[in-house]
Short mmCIF file of C-alpha atoms and ligand atoms in Angstrom, two decimals:
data_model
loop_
_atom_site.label_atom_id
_atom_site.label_comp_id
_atom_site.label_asym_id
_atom_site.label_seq_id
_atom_site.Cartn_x
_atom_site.Cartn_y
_atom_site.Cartn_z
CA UNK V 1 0.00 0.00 0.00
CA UNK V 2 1.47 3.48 -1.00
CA UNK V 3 2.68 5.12 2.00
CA UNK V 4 0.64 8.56 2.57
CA UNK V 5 1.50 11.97 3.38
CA UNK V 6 -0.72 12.75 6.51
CA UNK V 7 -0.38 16.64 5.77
CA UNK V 8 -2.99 16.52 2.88
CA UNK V 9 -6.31 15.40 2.60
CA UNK V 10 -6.96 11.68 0.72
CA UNK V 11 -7.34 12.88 -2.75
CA UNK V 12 -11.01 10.86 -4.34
CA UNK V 13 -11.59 10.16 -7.58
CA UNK V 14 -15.22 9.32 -7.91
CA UNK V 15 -16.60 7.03 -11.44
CA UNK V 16 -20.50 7.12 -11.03
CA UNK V 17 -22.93 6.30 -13.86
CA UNK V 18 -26.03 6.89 -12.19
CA UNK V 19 -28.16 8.60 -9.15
CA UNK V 20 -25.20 9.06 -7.26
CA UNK V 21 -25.90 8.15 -3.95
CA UNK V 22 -23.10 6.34 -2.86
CA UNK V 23 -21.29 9.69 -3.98
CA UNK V 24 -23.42 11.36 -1.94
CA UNK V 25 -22.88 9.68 1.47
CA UNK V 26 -19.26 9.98 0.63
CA UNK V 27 -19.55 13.90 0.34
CA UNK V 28 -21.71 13.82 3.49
CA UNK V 29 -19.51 11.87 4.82
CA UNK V 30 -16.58 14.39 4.81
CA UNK V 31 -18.82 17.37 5.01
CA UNK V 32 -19.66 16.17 8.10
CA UNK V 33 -16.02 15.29 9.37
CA UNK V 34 -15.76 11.21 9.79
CA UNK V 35 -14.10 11.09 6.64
CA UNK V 36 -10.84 13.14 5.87
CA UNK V 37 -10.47 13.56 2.48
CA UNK V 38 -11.36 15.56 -0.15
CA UNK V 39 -13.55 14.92 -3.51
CA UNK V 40 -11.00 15.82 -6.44
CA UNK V 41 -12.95 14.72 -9.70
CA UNK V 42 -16.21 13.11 -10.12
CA UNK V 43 -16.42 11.53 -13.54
CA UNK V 44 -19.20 10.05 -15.51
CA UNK V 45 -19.93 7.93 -18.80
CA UNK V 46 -23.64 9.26 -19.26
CA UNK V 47 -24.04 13.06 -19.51
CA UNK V 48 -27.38 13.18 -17.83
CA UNK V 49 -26.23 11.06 -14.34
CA UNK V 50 -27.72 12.56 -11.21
CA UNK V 51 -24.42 12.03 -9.63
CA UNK V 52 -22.65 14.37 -11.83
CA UNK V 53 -25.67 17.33 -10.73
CA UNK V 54 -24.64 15.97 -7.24
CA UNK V 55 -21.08 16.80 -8.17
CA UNK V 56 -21.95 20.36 -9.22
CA UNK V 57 -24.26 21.25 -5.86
CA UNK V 58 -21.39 20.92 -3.82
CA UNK V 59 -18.96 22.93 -6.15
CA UNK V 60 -17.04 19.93 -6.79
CA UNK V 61 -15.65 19.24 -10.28
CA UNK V 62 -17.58 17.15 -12.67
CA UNK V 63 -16.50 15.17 -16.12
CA UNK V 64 -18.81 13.77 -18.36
CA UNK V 65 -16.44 11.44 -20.53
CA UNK V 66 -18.48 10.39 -23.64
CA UNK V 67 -17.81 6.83 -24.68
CA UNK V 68 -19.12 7.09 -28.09
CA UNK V 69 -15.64 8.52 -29.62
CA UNK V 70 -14.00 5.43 -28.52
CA UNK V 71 -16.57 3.01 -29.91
CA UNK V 72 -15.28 2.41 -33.04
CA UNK V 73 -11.49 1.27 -31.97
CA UNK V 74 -10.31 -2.31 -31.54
CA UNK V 75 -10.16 -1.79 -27.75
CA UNK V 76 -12.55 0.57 -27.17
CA UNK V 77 -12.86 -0.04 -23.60
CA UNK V 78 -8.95 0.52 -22.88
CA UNK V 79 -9.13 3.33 -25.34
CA UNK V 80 -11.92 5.00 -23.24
CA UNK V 81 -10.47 4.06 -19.84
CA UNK V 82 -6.99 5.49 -21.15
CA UNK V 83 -9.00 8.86 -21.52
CA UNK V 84 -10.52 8.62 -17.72
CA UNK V 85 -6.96 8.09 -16.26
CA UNK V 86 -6.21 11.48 -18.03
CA UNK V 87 -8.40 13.02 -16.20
CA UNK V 88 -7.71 11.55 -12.48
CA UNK V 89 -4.04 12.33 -13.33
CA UNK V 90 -4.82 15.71 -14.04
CA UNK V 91 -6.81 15.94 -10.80
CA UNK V 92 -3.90 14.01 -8.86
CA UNK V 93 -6.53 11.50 -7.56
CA UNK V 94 -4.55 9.07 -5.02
CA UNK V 95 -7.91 6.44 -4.99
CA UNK V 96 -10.17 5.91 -7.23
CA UNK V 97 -14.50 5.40 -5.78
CA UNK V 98 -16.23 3.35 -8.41
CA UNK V 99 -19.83 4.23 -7.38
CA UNK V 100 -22.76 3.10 -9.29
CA UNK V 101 -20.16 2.88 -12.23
CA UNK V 102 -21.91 0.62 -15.07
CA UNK V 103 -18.68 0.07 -16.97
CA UNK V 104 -15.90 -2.77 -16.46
CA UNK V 105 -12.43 -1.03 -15.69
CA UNK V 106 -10.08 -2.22 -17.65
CA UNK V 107 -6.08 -3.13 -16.81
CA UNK V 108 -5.71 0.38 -18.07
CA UNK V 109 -7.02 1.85 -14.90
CA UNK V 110 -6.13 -1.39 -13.13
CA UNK V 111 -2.49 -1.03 -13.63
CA UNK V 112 -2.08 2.76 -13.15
CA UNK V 113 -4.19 2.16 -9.50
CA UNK V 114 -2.95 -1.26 -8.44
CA UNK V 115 -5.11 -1.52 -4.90
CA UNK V 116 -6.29 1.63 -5.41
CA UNK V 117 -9.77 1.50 -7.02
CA UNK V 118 -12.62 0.60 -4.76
CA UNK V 119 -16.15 -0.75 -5.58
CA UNK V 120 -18.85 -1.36 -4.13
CA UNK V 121 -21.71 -3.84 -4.46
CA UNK V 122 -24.88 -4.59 -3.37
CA UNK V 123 -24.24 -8.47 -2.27
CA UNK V 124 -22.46 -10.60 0.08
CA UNK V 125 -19.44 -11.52 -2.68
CA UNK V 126 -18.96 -13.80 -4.67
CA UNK V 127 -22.58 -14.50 -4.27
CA UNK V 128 -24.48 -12.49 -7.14
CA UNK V 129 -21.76 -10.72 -8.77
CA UNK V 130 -22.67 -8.74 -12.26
CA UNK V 131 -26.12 -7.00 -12.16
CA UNK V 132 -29.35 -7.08 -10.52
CA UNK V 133 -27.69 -8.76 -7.54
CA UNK V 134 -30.54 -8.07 -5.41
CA UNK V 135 -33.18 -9.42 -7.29
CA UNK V 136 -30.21 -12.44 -7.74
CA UNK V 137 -30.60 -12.94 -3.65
CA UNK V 138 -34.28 -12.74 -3.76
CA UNK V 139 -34.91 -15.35 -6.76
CA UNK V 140 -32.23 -17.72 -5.15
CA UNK V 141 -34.24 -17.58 -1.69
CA UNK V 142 -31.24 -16.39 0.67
CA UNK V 143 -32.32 -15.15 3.87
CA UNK V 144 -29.50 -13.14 4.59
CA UNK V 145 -28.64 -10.25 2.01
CA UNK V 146 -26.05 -7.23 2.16
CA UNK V 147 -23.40 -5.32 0.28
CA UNK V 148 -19.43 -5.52 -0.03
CA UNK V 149 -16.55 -3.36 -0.48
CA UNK V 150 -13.56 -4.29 -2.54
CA UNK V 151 -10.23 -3.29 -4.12
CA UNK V 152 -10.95 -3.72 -7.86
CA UNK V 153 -9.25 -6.71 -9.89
CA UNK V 154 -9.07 -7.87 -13.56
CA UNK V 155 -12.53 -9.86 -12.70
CA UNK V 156 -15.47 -8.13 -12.20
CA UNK V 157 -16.67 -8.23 -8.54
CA UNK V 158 -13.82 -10.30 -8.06
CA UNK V 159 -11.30 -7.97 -5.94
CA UNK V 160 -9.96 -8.59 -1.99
CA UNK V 161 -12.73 -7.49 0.03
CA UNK V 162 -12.37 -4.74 2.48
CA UNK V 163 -16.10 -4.87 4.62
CA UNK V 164 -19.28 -6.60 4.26
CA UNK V 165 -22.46 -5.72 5.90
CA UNK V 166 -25.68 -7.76 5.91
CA UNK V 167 -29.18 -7.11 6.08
CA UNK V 168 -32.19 -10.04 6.66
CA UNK V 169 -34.46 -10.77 3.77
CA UNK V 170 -38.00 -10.03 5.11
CA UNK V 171 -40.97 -12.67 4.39
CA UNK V 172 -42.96 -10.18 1.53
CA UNK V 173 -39.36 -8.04 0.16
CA UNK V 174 -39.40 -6.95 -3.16
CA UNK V 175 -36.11 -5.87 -5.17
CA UNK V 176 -37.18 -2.39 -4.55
CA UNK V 177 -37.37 -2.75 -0.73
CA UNK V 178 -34.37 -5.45 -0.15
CA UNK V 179 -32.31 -2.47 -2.34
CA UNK V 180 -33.09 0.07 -0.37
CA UNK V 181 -32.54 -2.07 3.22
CA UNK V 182 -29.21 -2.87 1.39
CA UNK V 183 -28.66 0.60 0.26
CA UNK V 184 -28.86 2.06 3.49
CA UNK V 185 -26.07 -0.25 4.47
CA UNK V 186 -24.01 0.87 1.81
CA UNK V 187 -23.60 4.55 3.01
CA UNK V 188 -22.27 3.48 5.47
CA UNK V 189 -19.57 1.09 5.22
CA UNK V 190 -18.30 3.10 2.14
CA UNK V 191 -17.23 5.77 3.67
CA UNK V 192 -15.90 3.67 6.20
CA UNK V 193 -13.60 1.68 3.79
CA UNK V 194 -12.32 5.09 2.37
CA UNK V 195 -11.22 6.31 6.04
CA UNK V 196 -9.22 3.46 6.73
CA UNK V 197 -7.28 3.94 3.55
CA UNK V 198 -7.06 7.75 4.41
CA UNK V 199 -5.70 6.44 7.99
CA UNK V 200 -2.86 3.74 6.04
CA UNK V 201 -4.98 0.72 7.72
CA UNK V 202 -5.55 -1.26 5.11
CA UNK V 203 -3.05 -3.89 3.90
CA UNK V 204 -3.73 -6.51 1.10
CA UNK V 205 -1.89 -9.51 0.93
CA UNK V 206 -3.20 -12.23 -1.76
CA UNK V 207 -6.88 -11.94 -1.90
CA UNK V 208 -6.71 -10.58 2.16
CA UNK V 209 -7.40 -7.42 3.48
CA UNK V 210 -6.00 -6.73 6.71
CA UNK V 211 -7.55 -3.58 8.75
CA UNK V 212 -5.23 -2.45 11.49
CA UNK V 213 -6.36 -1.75 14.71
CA UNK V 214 -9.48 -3.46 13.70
CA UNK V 215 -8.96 -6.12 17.36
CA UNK V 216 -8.65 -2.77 19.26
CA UNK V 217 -11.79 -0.72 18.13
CA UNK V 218 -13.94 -4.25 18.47
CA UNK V 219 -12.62 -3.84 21.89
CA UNK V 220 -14.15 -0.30 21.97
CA UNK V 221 -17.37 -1.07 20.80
CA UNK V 222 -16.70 1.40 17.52
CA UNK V 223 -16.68 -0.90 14.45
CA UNK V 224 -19.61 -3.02 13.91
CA UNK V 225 -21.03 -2.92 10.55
CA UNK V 226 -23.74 -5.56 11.48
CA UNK V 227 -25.39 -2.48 13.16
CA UNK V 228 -24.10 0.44 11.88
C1 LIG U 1 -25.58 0.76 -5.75
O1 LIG U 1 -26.52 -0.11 -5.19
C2 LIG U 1 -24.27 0.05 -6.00
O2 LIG U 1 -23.97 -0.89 -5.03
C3 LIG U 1 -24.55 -0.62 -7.32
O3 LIG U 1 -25.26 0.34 -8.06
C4 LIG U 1 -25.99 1.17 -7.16
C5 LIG U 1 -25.62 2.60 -7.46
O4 LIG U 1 -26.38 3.47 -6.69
N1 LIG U 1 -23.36 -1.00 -7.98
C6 LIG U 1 -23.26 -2.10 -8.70
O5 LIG U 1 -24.18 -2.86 -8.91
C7 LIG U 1 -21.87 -2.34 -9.27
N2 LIG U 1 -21.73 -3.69 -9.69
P1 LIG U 1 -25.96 4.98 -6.53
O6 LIG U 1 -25.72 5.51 -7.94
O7 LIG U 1 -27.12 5.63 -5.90
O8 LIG U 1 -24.73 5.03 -5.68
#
């Protein structure tokens, strides 16, 4: 893990697609001080995602990155992600936030931010990997659901994981209300996963995540994302 300078702030890079509110409880989260970093770039590959208006509320800059351009080329998805790292070079991003990002990184980004890209994913991994996880859980009858947060690898959904949190499936849930159950779970261990990288916790080793300190705050009573 790359050793930090604790002078400045954790510098995000944030890829959303979508409604953007995984970005948001990550803005919240620092706005409201349990997360020290700072929001450097938030990037998008539709023009019309929520998250980028999101972006733009809070004065932060926003990148709409248009994949059509690319379409045509013989890698198009290395071509386009070749065009993204551009852009978190030019904004000196140290990690990379894939939230609600609807596009597979490629070794392009991969490379360049070797333990540095984080996703997150609304399942228990590896169970239901890909999309429409939840409605994966429901139709396979599990009666515990939840959401992970891992370093990003060449295989999708695939990378060391960092934190888990579950949440029961309820006799009666739909996709729409197991999401949301799940959702609420994911704002917070999120920003919890990015603070520990901001604080040089976390160390991977093979497909392992260590979390320093992790035996001592059990002890205290402060990290328990079955309840959080
Ligand atoms: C979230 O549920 C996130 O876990 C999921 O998309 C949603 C985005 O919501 N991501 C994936 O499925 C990635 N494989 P948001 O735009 O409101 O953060």
């Amino acid at each position: 893990m790359p050793e930090r300078s604790p002078a400045g702030k954790l510098r995000l890079g944030v890829l959303a697609s979508g409604r953007g509110s995984n970005l948001q409880a990550i803005i919240d989260a620092i706005e409201q001080g349990t997360l020290q970093a700072q929001v450097v770039v938030v990037i998008s590959n539709k023009k019309d995602a929520p998250a980028l208006e999101r972006a733009r509320r809070h004065g932060l800059t926003d990148v709409f990155l248009d994949p059509k351009p690319h379409a045509g080329q013989p890698d198009s998805r290395a071509a386009y992600d070749h065009a993204v790292l551009d852009v978190l070079r030019k904004h000196d991003a140290e990690l990379v936030l894939l939230a609600g990002y609807m596009k597979i990184v490629t070794a392009v980004l991969i490379d360049a931010y070797r333990n540095r890209i984080m996703n997150i994913h609304p399942a228990l991994l590896p169970s239901f990997p890909g999309l429409e996880s939840q409605k994966q859980a429901l139709d396979w009858g599990v009666k515990v659901a939840g959401c992970t947060v891992h370093f990003v690898t060449e295989g999708v959904d695939e990378g060391p994981i960092i934190i888990q949190a579950a949440v029961p499936v309820i006799e009666g849930d739909t996709t729409e209300s197991l999401s949301a159950r799940i959702l609420e779970k994911e704002h917070s261990i999120y920003p919890m996963a990015v603070q520990w990288y901001a604080e040089g916790r976390l160390e991977v080793q093979g497909r392992r995540v260590s979390i320093r300190g992790t035996q001592e705050s059990l002890g205290k009573g402060l990290i328990n994302p079955w309840s959080g």
